[in-house]
Amino acid sequence: IRVPRLTRATQERAGEQADGGARIDPEGTVLITGGSGVLGRLVAEHLVREWGVRHVLLASRRGDRTPGSNELRSHLVELGATAVDIATADVGDAEAVAALIASVDPAHPLTGVIHAAGVLDDAVVTAQTPESLARVWAAKATAARLLHEATREIPLGLFMVFSSAAASLGSPGQANYAAANAYCDALVQHRRAQGLAGLSIAWGLWQATSGMTGQLSDTDLARMKRTGFAALTDEGGLALLDAARAHDHAYVVAADLDPRAVTDGLSPLLRTLTAPTTRRRVASEGLADGALAARLAGLDEEGRLALLTDVVREYVAAVLGHGSASRVSVDVAFKDLGFDSLTAVELR
């Protein structure tokens, strides 16, 4: 059985860069795909403010039609950028990527690429379609390959892909997204094997609401937290970005993880490969180790129904993020309570 093994990365010396490439020339241009999104903006600001990048090319599907793009350009200039170009490009299209690379000013050649673009199309495996897989794959995996091919002969100091921890740890409903990001992780390792710059950062959940996470409800966020992912603050995420760049690994997971919750969420087959942990207990005490069956055996039919109802309400409350089982009505259908395909799988 081949499964990822997570080990805690040790902090390198402050200011050291070890991602397989040369240091970024401040007079060169850094391309950020998904640059008009929330995460792309955060990273662009950080690169200008902390990394000394002076020439930035932000690419996205909407380009300068994205609300707030002019304000972003002005803000980056205020932070110290000399030139900020915002381009409209579908980085999942080969011709668009070629045109994007060709648009870089020769006086400030391309020295870095950060691929932060991506889309979600979540559904349980049985509800996935070829179209949903293709859409997610194009924005993340195909785009990464095209950027690699278009810049292979350019001496980049940075080729960074924003991957997802879903590729290593799994995430309910995101089989398509996990597959696309696993490809990106492998692509970066391929680049490093060729002596090219490459770093794939498998991000956990960010607190900042982006185009991808904006569709997540409070229930979704609570469910993700139960799987072991706490949301990263802007400051925490950017600190992990700097730490990842200071490592000699081609691939790192950057997330706020609860190891016990991650272990508890593994399938029974893989759970035996990890160190034992205390299982999260959602329902009442005394329900493990056959205690529930013993209690049911001592009750009449009405009592058994009442006990099982209480147990189910406890679990439903936990899955939906309610503080108390009293908020779960026994007269309302699961769908009307707020269940979808993903929360139904967790309850099961």
Short mmCIF file of C-alpha atoms in Angstrom, two decimals:
data_model
loop_
_atom_site.label_atom_id
_atom_site.label_comp_id
_atom_site.label_asym_id
_atom_site.label_seq_id
_atom_site.Cartn_x
_atom_site.Cartn_y
_atom_site.Cartn_z
CA ILE A 1 0.00 0.00 0.00
CA ARG A 2 1.45 3.37 -1.04
CA VAL A 3 0.22 6.29 1.02
CA PRO A 4 1.77 9.72 1.72
CA ARG A 5 3.83 10.01 4.86
CA LEU A 6 3.69 13.36 6.59
CA THR A 7 6.69 14.54 8.56
CA ARG A 8 7.11 17.91 10.18
CA ALA A 9 9.40 20.12 8.10
CA THR A 10 12.28 21.73 9.95
CA GLN A 11 12.76 25.47 9.60
CA GLU A 12 15.68 26.49 7.42
CA ARG A 13 17.89 29.45 8.16
CA ALA A 14 16.08 32.77 7.95
CA GLY A 15 16.20 34.29 4.51
CA GLU A 16 17.58 31.14 2.88
CA GLN A 17 15.97 30.10 -0.37
CA ALA A 18 16.17 26.52 -1.54
CA ASP A 19 13.42 25.74 -4.03
CA GLY A 20 15.72 24.55 -6.77
CA GLY A 21 16.05 27.88 -8.57
CA ALA A 22 18.20 30.98 -8.49
CA ARG A 23 17.20 33.99 -6.46
CA ILE A 24 14.56 36.17 -8.08
CA ASP A 25 15.98 39.16 -9.92
CA PRO A 26 14.03 42.19 -8.65
CA GLU A 27 14.25 43.68 -12.14
CA GLY A 28 12.60 40.63 -13.64
CA THR A 29 8.87 39.94 -13.95
CA VAL A 30 6.89 37.51 -11.82
CA LEU A 31 3.72 36.02 -13.33
CA ILE A 32 0.88 35.10 -10.97
CA THR A 33 -2.00 33.13 -12.46
CA GLY A 34 -5.28 33.63 -10.64
CA GLY A 35 -3.71 36.97 -9.81
CA SER A 36 -7.00 38.84 -9.58
CA GLY A 37 -8.40 36.46 -6.99
CA VAL A 38 -8.24 36.92 -3.24
CA LEU A 39 -5.27 34.60 -2.75
CA GLY A 40 -3.48 35.94 -5.82
CA ARG A 41 -3.80 39.48 -4.51
CA LEU A 42 -2.48 38.52 -1.09
CA VAL A 43 0.53 36.84 -2.66
CA ALA A 44 1.19 39.74 -5.05
CA GLU A 45 1.21 42.19 -2.16
CA HIS A 46 3.54 39.92 -0.20
CA LEU A 47 5.96 39.51 -3.10
CA VAL A 48 6.24 43.25 -3.59
CA ARG A 49 6.39 44.12 0.10
CA GLU A 50 8.59 41.29 1.40
CA TRP A 51 10.38 39.69 -1.56
CA GLY A 52 11.30 42.90 -3.35
CA VAL A 53 9.53 42.02 -6.61
CA ARG A 54 9.12 45.14 -8.73
CA HIS A 55 7.47 43.90 -11.93
CA VAL A 56 4.28 41.88 -11.62
CA LEU A 57 2.07 40.28 -14.27
CA LEU A 58 -1.31 39.19 -12.93
CA ALA A 59 -3.31 36.85 -15.17
CA SER A 60 -6.91 35.73 -14.79
CA ARG A 61 -9.93 34.95 -16.92
CA ARG A 62 -11.44 38.41 -16.35
CA GLY A 63 -8.19 40.36 -16.21
CA ASP A 64 -8.62 44.07 -15.64
CA ARG A 65 -12.41 43.61 -15.80
CA THR A 66 -12.21 42.09 -12.33
CA PRO A 67 -13.76 44.45 -9.78
CA GLY A 68 -11.04 46.26 -7.84
CA SER A 69 -8.28 45.57 -10.38
CA ASN A 70 -7.36 49.25 -10.77
CA GLU A 71 -7.23 49.65 -7.00
CA LEU A 72 -5.01 46.57 -6.77
CA ARG A 73 -2.62 47.98 -9.36
CA SER A 74 -2.39 51.29 -7.48
CA HIS A 75 -1.90 49.52 -4.16
CA LEU A 76 0.96 47.40 -5.48
CA VAL A 77 2.64 50.51 -6.85
CA GLU A 78 2.28 52.15 -3.45
CA LEU A 79 3.97 49.13 -1.90
CA GLY A 80 6.93 49.53 -4.23
CA ALA A 81 6.09 47.87 -7.54
CA THR A 82 7.42 49.62 -10.63
CA ALA A 83 5.07 48.00 -13.14
CA VAL A 84 1.87 46.01 -12.63
CA ASP A 85 0.25 44.47 -15.70
CA ILE A 86 -3.13 42.74 -15.48
CA ALA A 87 -3.83 40.36 -18.35
CA THR A 88 -6.90 38.46 -19.47
CA ALA A 89 -5.94 34.86 -20.16
CA ASP A 90 -7.30 31.33 -19.90
CA VAL A 91 -4.16 29.55 -18.72
CA GLY A 92 -5.74 26.23 -19.61
CA ASP A 93 -5.36 27.18 -23.29
CA ALA A 94 -1.98 26.71 -24.99
CA GLU A 95 -2.26 29.71 -27.31
CA ALA A 96 -3.32 31.97 -24.45
CA VAL A 97 -0.35 30.86 -22.34
CA ALA A 98 2.07 31.38 -25.23
CA ALA A 99 0.69 34.88 -25.82
CA LEU A 100 0.89 35.65 -22.11
CA ILE A 101 4.56 34.68 -21.89
CA ALA A 102 5.33 36.60 -25.09
CA SER A 103 3.74 39.74 -23.64
CA VAL A 104 6.44 40.09 -20.97
CA ASP A 105 8.64 43.15 -21.51
CA PRO A 106 12.09 41.93 -22.70
CA ALA A 107 13.66 44.67 -20.58
CA HIS A 108 12.26 42.87 -17.54
CA PRO A 109 12.26 39.19 -18.54
CA LEU A 110 10.20 36.57 -16.81
CA THR A 111 12.02 35.31 -13.71
CA GLY A 112 9.21 33.73 -11.71
CA VAL A 113 5.87 31.94 -12.10
CA ILE A 114 3.29 31.33 -9.38
CA HIS A 115 0.36 29.21 -10.53
CA ALA A 116 -2.48 30.07 -8.13
CA ALA A 117 -5.39 29.63 -10.55
CA GLY A 118 -7.97 26.91 -10.02
CA VAL A 119 -11.66 26.11 -9.81
CA LEU A 120 -13.80 23.74 -7.75
CA ASP A 121 -16.65 21.52 -8.88
CA ASP A 122 -17.33 19.40 -5.81
CA ALA A 123 -19.48 16.28 -5.76
CA VAL A 124 -19.27 12.78 -4.37
CA VAL A 125 -17.56 10.30 -6.70
CA THR A 126 -20.82 8.82 -7.99
CA ALA A 127 -21.99 12.31 -8.99
CA GLN A 128 -18.78 13.33 -10.76
CA THR A 129 -19.00 13.73 -14.53
CA PRO A 130 -16.42 13.93 -17.33
CA GLU A 131 -17.32 17.61 -17.64
CA SER A 132 -16.70 18.37 -13.96
CA LEU A 133 -13.36 16.57 -14.07
CA ALA A 134 -12.32 18.33 -17.28
CA ARG A 135 -13.21 21.76 -15.93
CA VAL A 136 -11.20 21.34 -12.74
CA TRP A 137 -8.33 19.60 -14.53
CA ALA A 138 -7.94 22.32 -17.17
CA ALA A 139 -7.71 25.20 -14.70
CA LYS A 140 -5.14 23.49 -12.47
CA ALA A 141 -3.31 20.58 -14.10
CA THR A 142 -3.42 21.50 -17.79
CA ALA A 143 -2.51 25.08 -16.95
CA ALA A 144 0.49 23.93 -14.89
CA ARG A 145 1.71 21.75 -17.75
CA LEU A 146 1.34 24.56 -20.29
CA LEU A 147 3.21 26.99 -18.05
CA HIS A 148 5.97 24.42 -17.62
CA GLU A 149 6.27 23.83 -21.35
CA ALA A 150 6.16 27.53 -22.22
CA THR A 151 8.90 28.45 -19.74
CA ARG A 152 11.10 25.35 -19.89
CA GLU A 153 13.88 27.20 -21.73
CA ILE A 154 13.61 30.33 -19.58
CA PRO A 155 16.03 30.49 -16.60
CA LEU A 156 13.37 30.97 -13.94
CA GLY A 157 14.31 31.65 -10.35
CA LEU A 158 10.87 30.53 -9.20
CA PHE A 159 8.24 28.10 -10.48
CA MET A 160 5.71 27.68 -7.71
CA VAL A 161 2.42 25.81 -7.95
CA PHE A 162 -0.35 26.29 -5.42
CA SER A 163 -1.55 22.74 -4.92
CA SER A 164 -3.98 21.38 -2.35
CA ALA A 165 -3.65 19.14 0.69
CA ALA A 166 -6.63 17.28 -0.79
CA ALA A 167 -4.15 15.54 -3.08
CA SER A 168 -2.31 14.01 -0.12
CA LEU A 169 -4.91 13.73 2.61
CA GLY A 170 -8.10 13.51 0.60
CA SER A 171 -11.16 15.70 0.92
CA PRO A 172 -14.76 14.47 0.65
CA GLY A 173 -16.32 15.50 -2.64
CA GLN A 174 -13.06 16.67 -4.21
CA ALA A 175 -11.77 13.64 -6.09
CA ASN A 176 -11.42 15.71 -9.28
CA TYR A 177 -9.59 18.52 -7.49
CA ALA A 178 -7.34 16.06 -5.64
CA ALA A 179 -6.39 14.36 -8.91
CA ALA A 180 -5.55 17.65 -10.63
CA ASN A 181 -3.37 18.77 -7.75
CA ALA A 182 -1.64 15.39 -7.49
CA TYR A 183 -0.63 15.90 -11.11
CA CYS A 184 0.79 19.32 -10.23
CA ASP A 185 2.80 17.83 -7.37
CA ALA A 186 4.29 15.25 -9.74
CA LEU A 187 4.98 17.87 -12.42
CA VAL A 188 7.04 19.94 -10.00
CA GLN A 189 9.06 16.88 -8.98
CA HIS A 190 9.63 16.22 -12.69
CA ARG A 191 10.96 19.77 -13.09
CA ARG A 192 13.31 19.38 -10.15
CA ALA A 193 14.62 16.12 -11.62
CA GLN A 194 15.48 18.10 -14.76
CA GLY A 195 17.37 20.70 -12.75
CA LEU A 196 14.62 23.32 -13.09
CA ALA A 197 13.11 25.49 -10.39
CA GLY A 198 10.04 23.97 -8.83
CA LEU A 199 8.01 24.04 -5.64
CA SER A 200 4.50 22.74 -5.06
CA ILE A 201 2.75 23.99 -1.93
CA ALA A 202 -0.23 21.87 -0.94
CA TRP A 203 -2.40 24.37 0.88
CA GLY A 204 -4.98 23.61 3.49
CA LEU A 205 -7.98 25.85 3.99
CA TRP A 206 -7.46 29.63 3.97
CA GLN A 207 -9.60 31.89 6.13
CA ALA A 208 -9.81 34.50 3.37
CA THR A 209 -12.95 34.02 1.27
CA SER A 210 -11.92 33.40 -2.33
CA GLY A 211 -13.76 32.51 -5.49
CA MET A 212 -13.30 28.85 -4.61
CA THR A 213 -14.12 28.99 -0.89
CA GLY A 214 -16.88 31.60 -1.12
CA GLN A 215 -19.39 28.85 -1.88
CA LEU A 216 -18.61 27.05 1.39
CA SER A 217 -21.29 27.32 4.05
CA ASP A 218 -20.70 27.34 7.80
CA THR A 219 -21.64 23.66 7.75
CA ASP A 220 -19.01 22.97 5.08
CA LEU A 221 -16.34 24.80 7.08
CA ALA A 222 -17.28 22.91 10.24
CA ARG A 223 -17.10 19.63 8.33
CA MET A 224 -13.62 20.49 7.02
CA LYS A 225 -12.47 21.40 10.51
CA ARG A 226 -13.63 18.00 11.75
CA THR A 227 -11.48 16.36 9.08
CA GLY A 228 -8.45 18.09 10.60
CA PHE A 229 -8.15 21.38 8.71
CA ALA A 230 -8.36 24.67 10.58
CA ALA A 231 -8.47 27.81 8.44
CA LEU A 232 -5.20 29.70 7.90
CA THR A 233 -5.15 33.43 8.60
CA ASP A 234 -3.59 35.70 5.98
CA GLU A 235 -0.57 36.23 8.20
CA GLY A 236 -0.22 32.54 9.00
CA GLY A 237 -0.55 31.50 5.37
CA LEU A 238 2.02 34.01 4.14
CA ALA A 239 4.43 32.92 6.87
CA LEU A 240 4.05 29.34 5.61
CA LEU A 241 4.68 30.59 2.07
CA ASP A 242 8.01 32.04 3.18
CA ALA A 243 8.85 28.89 5.13
CA ALA A 244 8.05 26.67 2.15
CA ARG A 245 10.35 28.69 -0.09
CA ALA A 246 13.16 28.23 2.43
CA HIS A 247 13.02 24.44 2.08
CA ASP A 248 14.79 22.16 -0.34
CA HIS A 249 11.68 20.02 -0.84
CA ALA A 250 9.86 19.95 -4.15
CA TYR A 251 6.58 19.47 -2.32
CA VAL A 252 5.33 20.61 1.07
CA VAL A 253 1.94 20.63 2.79
CA ALA A 254 1.15 24.04 4.28
CA ALA A 255 -1.83 23.68 6.58
CA ASP A 256 -3.05 24.07 10.13
CA LEU A 257 -3.61 20.40 10.87
CA ASP A 258 -5.13 18.55 13.78
CA PRO A 259 -3.28 15.20 13.46
CA ARG A 260 -5.81 13.33 15.59
CA ALA A 261 -8.74 14.48 13.48
CA VAL A 262 -6.87 13.60 10.29
CA THR A 263 -6.18 10.09 11.59
CA ASP A 264 -9.77 9.62 12.72
CA GLY A 265 -10.94 10.53 9.22
CA LEU A 266 -8.90 7.83 7.47
CA SER A 267 -10.49 4.73 6.04
CA PRO A 268 -10.28 1.64 8.31
CA LEU A 269 -7.72 0.13 5.90
CA LEU A 270 -5.27 3.01 6.30
CA ARG A 271 -6.07 3.84 9.92
CA THR A 272 -4.20 0.77 11.12
CA LEU A 273 -0.99 2.21 9.59
CA THR A 274 -1.05 5.21 11.92
CA ALA A 275 -0.35 5.55 15.60
CA PRO A 276 -3.49 4.96 17.69
CA THR A 277 -5.38 8.03 18.85
CA THR A 278 -8.35 8.71 21.02
CA ARG A 279 -11.41 8.57 18.79
CA ARG A 280 -13.61 11.63 18.62
CA ARG A 281 -16.81 10.88 20.49
CA VAL A 282 -19.87 12.61 19.16
CA ALA A 283 -22.66 10.82 20.92
CA SER A 284 -23.28 10.06 24.56
CA GLU A 285 -20.73 8.33 26.75
CA GLY A 286 -20.89 4.58 26.97
CA LEU A 287 -21.91 3.94 23.35
CA ALA A 288 -18.63 2.34 22.30
CA ASP A 289 -17.44 -1.24 22.68
CA GLY A 290 -20.92 -2.75 22.40
CA ALA A 291 -22.37 -0.64 25.20
CA LEU A 292 -25.14 0.68 22.95
CA ALA A 293 -26.26 -2.83 22.03
CA ALA A 294 -26.27 -3.79 25.70
CA ARG A 295 -28.37 -0.78 26.62
CA LEU A 296 -30.82 -1.46 23.80
CA ALA A 297 -31.19 -5.06 24.90
CA GLY A 298 -32.44 -3.92 28.29
CA LEU A 299 -35.17 -1.64 26.91
CA ASP A 300 -38.64 -2.20 25.54
CA GLU A 301 -39.51 -1.17 21.99
CA GLU A 302 -40.48 2.37 22.95
CA GLY A 303 -37.29 2.83 24.97
CA ARG A 304 -35.10 1.51 22.14
CA LEU A 305 -36.68 3.94 19.69
CA ALA A 306 -36.12 6.85 22.08
CA LEU A 307 -32.47 5.95 22.69
CA LEU A 308 -31.67 5.47 19.00
CA THR A 309 -33.41 8.75 18.18
CA ASP A 310 -31.24 10.55 20.74
CA VAL A 311 -28.08 8.96 19.34
CA VAL A 312 -28.95 9.94 15.76
CA ARG A 313 -29.78 13.50 16.85
CA GLU A 314 -26.39 13.74 18.58
CA TYR A 315 -24.57 12.71 15.42
CA VAL A 316 -26.69 14.92 13.18
CA ALA A 317 -26.01 17.91 15.44
CA ALA A 318 -22.27 17.23 15.30
CA VAL A 319 -22.15 16.85 11.52
CA LEU A 320 -24.21 20.00 10.90
CA GLY A 321 -22.28 22.02 13.46
CA HIS A 322 -25.11 22.55 15.94
CA GLY A 323 -24.15 23.09 19.54
CA SER A 324 -26.88 20.86 20.88
CA ALA A 325 -28.98 17.92 19.73
CA SER A 326 -32.04 19.85 20.88
CA ARG A 327 -31.75 21.90 17.68
CA VAL A 328 -32.38 18.80 15.55
CA SER A 329 -36.06 18.18 14.92
CA VAL A 330 -37.16 14.58 14.50
CA ASP A 331 -40.02 15.67 12.24
CA VAL A 332 -37.84 17.26 9.52
CA ALA A 333 -36.29 15.36 6.61
CA PHE A 334 -32.49 15.13 6.49
CA LYS A 335 -32.34 17.23 3.33
CA ASP A 336 -34.43 19.95 4.95
CA LEU A 337 -32.15 19.89 7.99
CA GLY A 338 -29.30 20.95 5.69
CA PHE A 339 -27.76 17.67 4.58
CA ASP A 340 -26.15 17.35 1.17
CA SER A 341 -24.30 14.44 -0.41
CA LEU A 342 -21.08 15.20 1.46
CA THR A 343 -22.53 15.59 4.94
CA ALA A 344 -24.66 12.51 4.34
CA VAL A 345 -21.49 10.52 3.66
CA GLU A 346 -19.94 11.81 6.89
CA LEU A 347 -23.02 10.90 8.91
CA ARG A 348 -23.03 7.40 7.44
#
